[in-house]
Coordinates of C-alpha atoms in Angstrom, one line a residue:
X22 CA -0.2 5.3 4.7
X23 CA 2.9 6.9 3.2
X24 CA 0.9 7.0 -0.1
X25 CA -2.3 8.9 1.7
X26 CA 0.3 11.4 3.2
X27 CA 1.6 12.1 0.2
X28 CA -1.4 12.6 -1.4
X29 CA -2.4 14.9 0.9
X30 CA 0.6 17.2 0.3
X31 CA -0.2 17.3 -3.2
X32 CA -3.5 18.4 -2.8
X33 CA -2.7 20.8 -0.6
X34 CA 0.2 22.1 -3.2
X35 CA -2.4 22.3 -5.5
X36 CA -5.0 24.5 -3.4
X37 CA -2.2 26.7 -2.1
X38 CA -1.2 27.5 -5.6
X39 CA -5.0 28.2 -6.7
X40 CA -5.0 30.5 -3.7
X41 CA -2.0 32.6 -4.6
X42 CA -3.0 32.3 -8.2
X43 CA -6.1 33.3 -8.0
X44 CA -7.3 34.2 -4.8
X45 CA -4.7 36.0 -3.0
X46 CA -5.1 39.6 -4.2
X47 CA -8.9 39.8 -4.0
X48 CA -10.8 41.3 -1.3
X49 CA -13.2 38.7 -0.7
X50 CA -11.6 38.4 3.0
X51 CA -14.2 36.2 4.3
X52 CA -14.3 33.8 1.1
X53 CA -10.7 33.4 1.2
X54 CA -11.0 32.7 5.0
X55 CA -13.0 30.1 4.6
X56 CA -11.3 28.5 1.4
X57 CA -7.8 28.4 4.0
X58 CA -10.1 26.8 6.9
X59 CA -11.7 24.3 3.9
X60 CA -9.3 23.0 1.8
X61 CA -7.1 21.5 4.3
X62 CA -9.7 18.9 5.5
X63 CA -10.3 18.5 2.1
X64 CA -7.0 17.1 1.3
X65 CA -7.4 14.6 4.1
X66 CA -10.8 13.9 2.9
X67 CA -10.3 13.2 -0.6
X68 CA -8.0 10.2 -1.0
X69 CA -10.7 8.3 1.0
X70 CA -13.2 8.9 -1.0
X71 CA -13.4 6.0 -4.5
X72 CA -15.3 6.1 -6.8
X73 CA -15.9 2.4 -7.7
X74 CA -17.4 3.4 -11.4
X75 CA -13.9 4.3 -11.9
X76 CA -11.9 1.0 -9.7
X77 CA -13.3 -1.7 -11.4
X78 CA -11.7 -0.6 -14.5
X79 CA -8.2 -0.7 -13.2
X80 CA -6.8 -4.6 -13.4
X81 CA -5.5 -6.2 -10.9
X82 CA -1.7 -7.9 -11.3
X83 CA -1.2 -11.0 -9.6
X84 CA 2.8 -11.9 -8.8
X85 CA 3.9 -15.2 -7.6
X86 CA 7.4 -16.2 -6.8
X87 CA 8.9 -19.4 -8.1
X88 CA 10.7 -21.9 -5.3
X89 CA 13.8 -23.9 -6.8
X90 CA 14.9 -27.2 -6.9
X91 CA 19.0 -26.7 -6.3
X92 CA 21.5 -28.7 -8.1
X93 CA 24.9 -29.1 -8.1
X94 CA 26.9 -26.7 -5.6
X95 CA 25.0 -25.5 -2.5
X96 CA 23.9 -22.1 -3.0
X97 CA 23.3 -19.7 -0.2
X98 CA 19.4 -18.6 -0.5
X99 CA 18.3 -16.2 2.3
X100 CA 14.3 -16.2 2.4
X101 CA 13.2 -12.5 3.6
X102 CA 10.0 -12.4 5.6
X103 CA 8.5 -9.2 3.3
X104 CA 5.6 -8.8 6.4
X105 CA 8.2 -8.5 9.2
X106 CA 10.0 -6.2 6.8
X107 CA 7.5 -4.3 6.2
X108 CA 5.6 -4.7 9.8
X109 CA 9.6 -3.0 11.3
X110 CA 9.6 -0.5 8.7
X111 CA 5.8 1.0 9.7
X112 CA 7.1 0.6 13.3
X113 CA 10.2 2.9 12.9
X114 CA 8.0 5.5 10.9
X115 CA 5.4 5.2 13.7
X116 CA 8.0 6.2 16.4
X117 CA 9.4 9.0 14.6
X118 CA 6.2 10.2 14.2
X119 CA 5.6 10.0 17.6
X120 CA 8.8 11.7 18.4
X121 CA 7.5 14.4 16.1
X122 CA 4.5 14.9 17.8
X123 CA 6.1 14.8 21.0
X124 CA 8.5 17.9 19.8
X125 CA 5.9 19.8 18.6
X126 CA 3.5 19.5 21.3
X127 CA 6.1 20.5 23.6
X128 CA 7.0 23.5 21.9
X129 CA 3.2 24.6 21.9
X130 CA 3.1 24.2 25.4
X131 CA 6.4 26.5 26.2
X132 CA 4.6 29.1 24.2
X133 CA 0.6 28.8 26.2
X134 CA 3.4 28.9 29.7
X135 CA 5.1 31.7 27.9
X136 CA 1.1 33.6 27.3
X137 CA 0.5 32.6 31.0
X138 CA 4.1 34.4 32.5
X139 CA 2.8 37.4 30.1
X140 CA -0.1 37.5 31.8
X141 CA 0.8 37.5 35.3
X142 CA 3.5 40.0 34.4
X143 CA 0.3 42.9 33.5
X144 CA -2.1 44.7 34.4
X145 CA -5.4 43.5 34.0
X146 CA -8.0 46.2 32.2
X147 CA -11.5 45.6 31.1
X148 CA -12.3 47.6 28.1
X149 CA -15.8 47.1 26.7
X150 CA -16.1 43.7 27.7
X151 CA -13.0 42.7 27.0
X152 CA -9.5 41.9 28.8
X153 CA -6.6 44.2 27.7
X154 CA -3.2 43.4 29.4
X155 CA -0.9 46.0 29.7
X156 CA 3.3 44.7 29.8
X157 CA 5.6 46.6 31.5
X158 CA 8.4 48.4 29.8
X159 CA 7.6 47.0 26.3
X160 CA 5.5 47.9 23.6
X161 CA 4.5 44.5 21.9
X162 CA 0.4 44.3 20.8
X163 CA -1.1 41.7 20.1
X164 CA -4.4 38.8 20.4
X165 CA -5.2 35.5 21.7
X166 CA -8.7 34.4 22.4
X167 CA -10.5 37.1 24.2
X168 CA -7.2 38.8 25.5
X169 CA -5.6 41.8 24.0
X170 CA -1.7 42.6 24.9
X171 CA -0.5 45.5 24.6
X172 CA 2.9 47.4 25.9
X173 CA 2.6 49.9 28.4
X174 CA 4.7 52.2 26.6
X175 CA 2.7 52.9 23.6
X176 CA 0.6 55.9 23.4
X177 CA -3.2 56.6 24.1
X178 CA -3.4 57.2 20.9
X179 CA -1.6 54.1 19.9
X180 CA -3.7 52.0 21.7
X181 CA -7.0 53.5 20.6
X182 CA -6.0 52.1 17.5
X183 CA -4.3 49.2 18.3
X184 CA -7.6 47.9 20.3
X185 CA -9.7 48.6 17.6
X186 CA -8.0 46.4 15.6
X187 CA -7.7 43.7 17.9
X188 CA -11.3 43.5 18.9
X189 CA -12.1 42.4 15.4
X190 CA -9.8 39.4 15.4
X191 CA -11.3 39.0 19.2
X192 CA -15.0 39.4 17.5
X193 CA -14.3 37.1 14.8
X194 CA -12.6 34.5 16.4
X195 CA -9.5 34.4 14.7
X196 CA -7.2 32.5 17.5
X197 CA -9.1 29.5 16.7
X198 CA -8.0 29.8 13.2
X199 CA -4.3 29.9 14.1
X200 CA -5.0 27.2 17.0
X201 CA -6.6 24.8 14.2
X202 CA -3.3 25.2 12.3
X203 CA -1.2 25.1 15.4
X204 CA -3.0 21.2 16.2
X205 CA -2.3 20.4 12.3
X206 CA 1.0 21.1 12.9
X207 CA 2.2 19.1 16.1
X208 CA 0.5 16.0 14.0
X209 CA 1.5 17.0 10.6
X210 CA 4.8 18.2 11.9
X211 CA 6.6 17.1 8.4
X212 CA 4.3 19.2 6.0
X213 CA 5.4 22.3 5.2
X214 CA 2.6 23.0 3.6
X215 CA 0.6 23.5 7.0
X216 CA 2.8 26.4 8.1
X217 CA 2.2 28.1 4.7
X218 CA -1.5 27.7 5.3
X219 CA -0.9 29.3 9.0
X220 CA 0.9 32.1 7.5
X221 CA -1.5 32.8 5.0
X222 CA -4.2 32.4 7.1
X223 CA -2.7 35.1 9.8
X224 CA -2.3 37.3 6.9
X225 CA -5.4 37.5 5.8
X226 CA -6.8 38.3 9.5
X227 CA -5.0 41.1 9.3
X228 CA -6.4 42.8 6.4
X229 CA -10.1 41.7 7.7
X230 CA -9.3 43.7 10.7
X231 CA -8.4 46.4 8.9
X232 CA -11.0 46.2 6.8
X233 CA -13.6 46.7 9.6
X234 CA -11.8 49.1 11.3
X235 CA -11.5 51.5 8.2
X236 CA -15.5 50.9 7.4
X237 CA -15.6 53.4 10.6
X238 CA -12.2 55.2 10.4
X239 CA -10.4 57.3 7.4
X240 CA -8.6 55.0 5.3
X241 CA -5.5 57.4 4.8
X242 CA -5.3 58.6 8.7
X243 CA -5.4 54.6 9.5
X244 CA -2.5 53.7 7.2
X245 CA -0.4 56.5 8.1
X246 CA -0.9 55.5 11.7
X247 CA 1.0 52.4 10.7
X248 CA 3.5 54.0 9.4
X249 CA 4.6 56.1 11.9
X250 CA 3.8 53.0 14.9
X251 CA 6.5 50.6 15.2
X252 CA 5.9 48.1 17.6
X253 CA 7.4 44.9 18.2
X254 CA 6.3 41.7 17.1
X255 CA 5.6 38.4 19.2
X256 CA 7.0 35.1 18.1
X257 CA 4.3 33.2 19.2
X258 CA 2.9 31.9 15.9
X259 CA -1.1 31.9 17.1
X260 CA -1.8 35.3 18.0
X261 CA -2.9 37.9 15.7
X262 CA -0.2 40.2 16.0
X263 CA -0.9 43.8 15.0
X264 CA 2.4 45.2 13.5
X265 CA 5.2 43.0 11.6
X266 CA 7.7 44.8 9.3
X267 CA 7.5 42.7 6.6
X268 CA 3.2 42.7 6.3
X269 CA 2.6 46.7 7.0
X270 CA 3.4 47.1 2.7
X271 CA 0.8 44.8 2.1
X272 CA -1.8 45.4 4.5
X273 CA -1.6 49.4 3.4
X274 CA -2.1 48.3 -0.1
X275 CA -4.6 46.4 0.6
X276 CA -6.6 49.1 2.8
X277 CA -6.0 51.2 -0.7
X278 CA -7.3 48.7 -2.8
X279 CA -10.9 49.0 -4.2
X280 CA -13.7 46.0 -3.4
X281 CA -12.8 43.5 -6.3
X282 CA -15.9 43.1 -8.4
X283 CA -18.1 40.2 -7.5
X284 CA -18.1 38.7 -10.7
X285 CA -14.6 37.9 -9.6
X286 CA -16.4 35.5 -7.0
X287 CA -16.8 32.8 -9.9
X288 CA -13.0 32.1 -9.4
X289 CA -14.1 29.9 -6.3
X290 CA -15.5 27.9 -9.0
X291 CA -12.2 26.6 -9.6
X292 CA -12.9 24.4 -6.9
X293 CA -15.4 22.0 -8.6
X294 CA -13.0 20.9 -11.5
X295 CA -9.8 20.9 -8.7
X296 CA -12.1 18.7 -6.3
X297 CA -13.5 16.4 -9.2
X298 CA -9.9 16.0 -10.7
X299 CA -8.8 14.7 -7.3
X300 CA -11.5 12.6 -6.7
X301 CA -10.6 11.0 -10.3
X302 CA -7.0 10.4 -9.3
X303 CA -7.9 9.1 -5.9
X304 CA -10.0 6.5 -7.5
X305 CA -8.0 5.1 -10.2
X306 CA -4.9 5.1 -7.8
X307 CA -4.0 2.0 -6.3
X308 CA -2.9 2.6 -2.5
X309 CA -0.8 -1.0 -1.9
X310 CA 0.8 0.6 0.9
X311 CA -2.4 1.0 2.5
X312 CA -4.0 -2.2 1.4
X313 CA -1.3 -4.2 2.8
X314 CA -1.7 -2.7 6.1
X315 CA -5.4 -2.9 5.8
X316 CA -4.9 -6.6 4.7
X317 CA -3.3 -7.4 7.9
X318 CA -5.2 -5.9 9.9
X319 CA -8.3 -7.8 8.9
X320 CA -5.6 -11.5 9.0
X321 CA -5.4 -10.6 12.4
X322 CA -9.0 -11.4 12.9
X323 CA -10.7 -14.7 13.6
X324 CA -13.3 -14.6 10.5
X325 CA -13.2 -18.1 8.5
X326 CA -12.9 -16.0 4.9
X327 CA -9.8 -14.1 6.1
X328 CA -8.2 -17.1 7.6
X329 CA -8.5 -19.6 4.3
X330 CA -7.6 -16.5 2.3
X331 CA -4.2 -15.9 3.9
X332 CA -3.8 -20.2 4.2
X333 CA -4.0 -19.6 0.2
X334 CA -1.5 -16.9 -0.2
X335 CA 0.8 -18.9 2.1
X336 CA 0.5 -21.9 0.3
X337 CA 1.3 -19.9 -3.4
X338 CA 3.8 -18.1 -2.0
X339 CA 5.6 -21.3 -0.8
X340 CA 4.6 -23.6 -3.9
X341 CA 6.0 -20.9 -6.5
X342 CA 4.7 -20.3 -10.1
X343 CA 1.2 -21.0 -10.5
X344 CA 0.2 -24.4 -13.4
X345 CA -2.6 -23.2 -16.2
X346 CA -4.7 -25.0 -13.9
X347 CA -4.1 -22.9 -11.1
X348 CA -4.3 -20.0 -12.9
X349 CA -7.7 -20.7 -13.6
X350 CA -8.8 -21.8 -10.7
X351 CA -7.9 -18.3 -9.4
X352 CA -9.5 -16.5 -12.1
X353 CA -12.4 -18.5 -11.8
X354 CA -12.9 -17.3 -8.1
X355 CA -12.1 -14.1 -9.1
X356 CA -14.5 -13.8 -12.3
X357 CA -17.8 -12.5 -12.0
X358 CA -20.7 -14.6 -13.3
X359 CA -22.5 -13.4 -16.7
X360 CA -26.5 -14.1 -17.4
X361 CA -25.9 -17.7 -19.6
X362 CA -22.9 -18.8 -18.2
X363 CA -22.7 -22.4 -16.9
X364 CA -23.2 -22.5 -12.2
X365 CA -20.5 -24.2 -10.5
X366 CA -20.8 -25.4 -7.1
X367 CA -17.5 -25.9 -6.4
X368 CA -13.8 -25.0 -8.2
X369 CA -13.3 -29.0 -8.3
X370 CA -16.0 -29.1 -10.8
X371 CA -15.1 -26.5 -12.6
X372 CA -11.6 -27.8 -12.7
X373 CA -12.7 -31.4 -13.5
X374 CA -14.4 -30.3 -16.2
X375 CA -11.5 -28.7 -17.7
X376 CA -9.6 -31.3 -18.0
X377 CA -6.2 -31.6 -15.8
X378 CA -6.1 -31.1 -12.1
X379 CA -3.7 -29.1 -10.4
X380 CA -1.1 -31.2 -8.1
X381 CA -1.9 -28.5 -5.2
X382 CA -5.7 -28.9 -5.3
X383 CA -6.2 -33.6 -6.2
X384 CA -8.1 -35.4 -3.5
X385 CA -5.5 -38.0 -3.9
X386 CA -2.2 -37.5 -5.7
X387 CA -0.7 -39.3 -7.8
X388 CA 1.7 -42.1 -6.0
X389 CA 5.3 -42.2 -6.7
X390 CA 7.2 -45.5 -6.4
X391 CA 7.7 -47.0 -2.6
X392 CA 5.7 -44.1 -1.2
X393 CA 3.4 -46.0 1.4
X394 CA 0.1 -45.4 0.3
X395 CA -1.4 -45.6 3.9
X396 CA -0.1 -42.1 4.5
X397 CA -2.3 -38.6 4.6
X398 CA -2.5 -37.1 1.4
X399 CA 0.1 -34.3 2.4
X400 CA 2.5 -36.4 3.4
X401 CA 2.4 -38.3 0.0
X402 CA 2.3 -34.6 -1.2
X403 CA 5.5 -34.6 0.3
X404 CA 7.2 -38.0 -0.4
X405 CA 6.3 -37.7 -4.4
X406 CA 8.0 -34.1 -4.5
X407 CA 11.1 -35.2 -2.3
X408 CA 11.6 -38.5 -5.1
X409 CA 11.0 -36.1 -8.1
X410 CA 13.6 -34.4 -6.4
X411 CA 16.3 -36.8 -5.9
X412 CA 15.2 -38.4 -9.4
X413 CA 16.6 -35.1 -11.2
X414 CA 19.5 -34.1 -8.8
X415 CA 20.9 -37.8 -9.6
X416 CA 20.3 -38.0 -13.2
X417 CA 20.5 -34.6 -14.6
X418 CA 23.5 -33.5 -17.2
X419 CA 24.7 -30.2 -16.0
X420 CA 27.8 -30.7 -18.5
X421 CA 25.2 -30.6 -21.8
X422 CA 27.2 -28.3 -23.1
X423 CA 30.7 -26.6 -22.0
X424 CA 30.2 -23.0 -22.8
X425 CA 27.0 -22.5 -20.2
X426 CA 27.7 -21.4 -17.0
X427 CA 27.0 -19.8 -13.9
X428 CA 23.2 -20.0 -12.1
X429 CA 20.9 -21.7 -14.8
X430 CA 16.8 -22.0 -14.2
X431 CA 14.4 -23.9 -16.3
X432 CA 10.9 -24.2 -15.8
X433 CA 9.6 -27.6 -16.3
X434 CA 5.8 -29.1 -16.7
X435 CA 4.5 -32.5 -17.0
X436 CA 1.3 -34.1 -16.9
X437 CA 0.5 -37.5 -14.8
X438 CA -2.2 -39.2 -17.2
X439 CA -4.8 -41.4 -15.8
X440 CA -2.6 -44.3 -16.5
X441 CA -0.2 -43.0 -14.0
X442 CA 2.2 -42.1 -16.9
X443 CA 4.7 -39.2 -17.2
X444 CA 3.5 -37.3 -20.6
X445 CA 3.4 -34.1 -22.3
X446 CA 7.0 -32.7 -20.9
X447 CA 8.1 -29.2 -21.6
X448 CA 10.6 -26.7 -20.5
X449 CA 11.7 -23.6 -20.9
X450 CA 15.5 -22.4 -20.3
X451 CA 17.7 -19.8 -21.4
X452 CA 19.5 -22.6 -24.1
X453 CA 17.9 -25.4 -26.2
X454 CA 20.6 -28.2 -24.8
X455 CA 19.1 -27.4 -20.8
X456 CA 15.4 -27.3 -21.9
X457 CA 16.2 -30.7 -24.0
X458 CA 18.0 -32.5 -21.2
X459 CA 15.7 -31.6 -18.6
X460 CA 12.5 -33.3 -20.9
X461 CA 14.7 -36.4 -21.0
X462 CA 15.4 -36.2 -17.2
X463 CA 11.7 -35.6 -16.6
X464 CA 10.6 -38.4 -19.3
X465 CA 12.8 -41.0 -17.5
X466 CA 10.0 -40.8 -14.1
X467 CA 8.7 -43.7 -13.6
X468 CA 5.0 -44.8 -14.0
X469 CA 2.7 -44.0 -10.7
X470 CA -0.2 -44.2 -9.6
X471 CA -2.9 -42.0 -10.7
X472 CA -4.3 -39.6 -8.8
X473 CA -8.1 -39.7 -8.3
X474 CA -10.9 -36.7 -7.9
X475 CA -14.2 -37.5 -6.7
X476 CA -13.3 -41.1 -6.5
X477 CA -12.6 -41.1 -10.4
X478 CA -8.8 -41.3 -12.0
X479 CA -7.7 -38.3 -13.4
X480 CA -4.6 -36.7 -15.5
X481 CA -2.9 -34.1 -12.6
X482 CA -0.6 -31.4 -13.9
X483 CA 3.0 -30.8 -11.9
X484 CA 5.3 -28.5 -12.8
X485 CA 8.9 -27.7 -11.4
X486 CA 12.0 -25.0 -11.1
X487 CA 15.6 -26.5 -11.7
X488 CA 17.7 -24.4 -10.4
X489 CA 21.6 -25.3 -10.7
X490 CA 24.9 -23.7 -11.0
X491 CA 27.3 -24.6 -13.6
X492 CA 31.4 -23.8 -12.3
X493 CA 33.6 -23.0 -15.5

C-alpha cells in the first residue's frame, strides 16, 4: 500500500510539472480543465495497471533463513513474528489514516455549516434563474453550486459585474470541480499534491470566467473594473471566489493575452509518452508491500492451494536453508514446461530420478540408532534430528584452534546412502580448522537405516547449521 501511495505522488509530481511546464500559460482553458480533472485519477489508475509482457522478465529472489544448532554457552535468540510485525505496523497506519480522514472531514463540514449560517444571514434574490445572496454589512463575492454571494455594500455597478462572472462558474459547474478536490483531500489528507491541483484548478476557473465574460464585454473596461474593485476574499477553499489579491495580476494578463495558436494543442501529446513511461515503470516494479498484504489476504481463505502453499512456507521458514534437492524441487514447481521436455506426475519422481532425496520430502527417513521404528514418520523426523543433535553438541572441538572466537556458524551437508551410511561430508566455515572438525564430527554418525521412497531404499540428503560461541 505504502508503495502504491507513493507512486501515486510521483505521478502526480510528474503531471503537475508538465502542467506548469507546458500548459500553464496557454489559453486552452477548457483543455487544461480537463487535463487537472484527468490526471489525478490517472495516477490512482496507473500503478494497477501490469503489463505482464514486461513482469515475466523481472526474476523472482527467493530468501530462506537458516535455523541453528547452539553449542557451547546459551545464547539468547529472540524469533520475531515478521507477520504480526508487519500485520501492527498496517494497523497503526490504518488508524492514523482514519484520524486523518476524521480531521478533514470535519473541517469540511464547519465550512458547508459556515455556507449555511451565510445563508440564513441574507437576503434571498432571484436573478435570471439563479439565487444571489446578499450579506449584510460586508462586501465578500463569491460561488457555490447554483448560489452567488455577494456583499450588500458593493455597488450596482459592482455587482453587474460581479454576477456576470459568477454565472459562468454557476453555468459551467465549477463547484463540483473544487468539491472533487475537496473529497480527494479528506482521503488523501497527506498529499500535498492534491491542494496544488485544487489551487490550480480554482485558478484556471477564473480566467474561463473571464474569458466568457469579455467575449460580450470590453476587455480593457473589464480589467480596469478589477482594478479599481477590492473586495474581500472567502476562506472557504471550494467556492469560486471572484477577487483575491494575489490572482487579479494574472487574471488581467491573461484577459490581455492573445488565443495561443492551436498548433500549440499538440503539447497534450505529451501525455502518451508520460502515460506509457508510467505504465512501464508500474510494470517492472515489484510492489512486495502490496503482495504481502494481498498474500494474506488470500491465507485467510479456506482454498486447498492457499492452505498447502503457506504449510510450505512454514515449514522452510522453520527448517532453514534449503539442500540442492530442495532447491530443485522448488524450481521444478516453479518452471514452466517446454515442448520435448520429459512429464512428471509428481515432484517425487522427478526427485527420484535425480538422484538424492531431500530429508524434508522421504516417505520414510532414514532411522537413527534406538529410535523406535513403530513411530509416525514425523516423529522419527524428530527423534533422528534431536540425536544428530546431541551427537555434535557432545563430540564437537570448539578449542580447534585458540585464536577463533566469538559466534562461529558452519554449514554442514551429508548424504545417508542406501546402505544407511554417513558419506560425502562437507562444510563450510569462516576457518579451515571448524569446517575440518565439523566433517570429522559429522563422519563419526553412526550407520542407520535407510530411508525408502516408493517402497525402494534410497540415498537422502541432510544438511545442518552449527552454531556455537567460542569465550576467549
Amino acid at each position: 500500500m505504502i508503495h502504491y501511495i507513493l507512486q501515486i505522488i510521483a505521478f502526480q509530481l510528474v503531471f503537475l510539472l508538465v502542467y506548469d511546464i507546458f500548459l500553464k500559460k496557454e489559453t486552452f482553458f477548457n483543455w487544461n480543465r480537463l487535463y487537472l480533472l484527468v490526471t489525478p485519477i490517472l495516477s490512482f489508475v496507473l500503478p494497477l495497471i501490469k503489463i505482464d509482457a514486461i513482469r515475466q522478465q523481472i526474476p523472482e529472489n527467493y530468501i530462506v533463513q537458516l535455523p541453528a544448532v547452539i553449542i557451547g554457552e546459551k545464547t539468547n535468540e529472540v524469533l520475531v513474528n515478521t507477520n504480526n510485525v508487519s500485520n501492527s505496523f498496517s494497523f497503526e497506519i490504518i488508524h492514523l489514516w482514519y484520524l486523518g480522514i476524521t480531521i478533514t472531514g470535519t473541517i469540511l463540514l464547519v465550512k458547508l455549516i459556515r455556507l449555511y449560517l451565510l445563508k440564513q444571514r441574507g437576503v434571498t434574490k432571484i436573478i435570471e434563474g439563479h439565487e444571489i445572496i446578499l450579506l449584510p454589512k460586508t462586501d465578500v463575492a463569491f460561488t457555490f453550486f447554483n448560489t452567488i454571494f455577494i456583499g450588500e455594500t458593493l455597488t450596482p455597478t459592482q455587482q453587474k459585474t460581479i454576477i456576470a462572472h459568477e454565472l459562468i462558474h454557476v453555468q459551467q459547474y465549477h463547484s463540483i470541480d473544487l468539491l472533487f478536490f475537496e473529497i480527494l483531500r479528506i482521503i488523501f489528507w497527506f498529499n500535498p499534491l492534491v491542494y496544488v491541483y485544487q489551487n490550480r484548478t480554482a485558478v484556471l476557473q477564473e480566467y474561463i470566467a473571464d474569458a466568457e465574460v469579455t467575449k460580450a464585454k470590453n476587455k480593457k473596461d473589464y480589467y480596469q473594473s478589477l482594478l479599481s474593485q477590492v473586495f474581500d476574499t472567502s476562506v472557504v477553499s471550494f467556492t469560486n471566489t471572484f477577487f483575491k489579491h494575489s490572482l487579479i495580476k494574472n487574471r488581467i494578463i491573461m484577459i490581455q493575452k492573445s488565443k495561443s495558436k492551436k498548433i500549440f494543442q499538440l503539447k497534450y501529446l505529451l501525455l502518451v509518452p508520460l502515460v506509457f513511461g508510467m505504465l512501464v515503470y508500474t510494470s517492472c516494479s515489484d510492489d512486495k508491500t502490496g503482495v504481502s498484504e494481498e498474500a494474506n489476504q488470500v491465507s485467510s481463505s479456506d482454498t486447498e492451494i492457499m492452505t498447502k502453499i503457506n504449510e510450505l512456507s512454514e515449514a522452510i521458514m522453520k527448517k532453514g536453508n534449503l539442500t540442492d534437492e530442495e532447491k530443485r524441487a522448488l524450481d521444478f514447481l516453479a518452471t514452466e514446461a517446454k515442448p520435448g521436455d520429459k512429464v512428471y506426475t509428481s515432484v517425487d519422481e522427478y526427485l527420484e530420478e535425480t538422484e538424492s532425496i531431500p530429508f524434508a520430502v522421504i516417505e520414510k527417513v532414514p532411522v537413527y540408532p534406538g529410535c523406535d521404528t513403530s513411530q509416525e514418520n514425523q516423529e522419527l523426523k524428530k527423534c533422528m534430528t534431536d540425536a544428530i543433535t546431541k551427537h555434535i553438541i557432545e563430540n564437537f572441538n570448539t578449542k580447534v584452534e585458540k585464536d577463533i572466537s566469538g559466534r562461529q556458524r558452519i554449514s554442514v551437508q551429508f548424504k545417508i546412502d542406501k546402505s544407511g551410511n554417513v558419506k560425502d561430508v562437507k562444510a563450510r566455515a569462516a576457518h579451515p580448522e571448524l569446517e575440518n572438525e565439523a566433517v570429522r564430527v559429522v563422519s563419526l554418525l553412526p550407520k542407520m537405516k535407510p530411508g525408502e521412497q516408493k517402497g525402494k531404499k534410497v540415498t537422502v540428503v541432510y544438511a545442518l547449521p552449527i552454531v556455537f560461541e567460542i569465550n576467549e
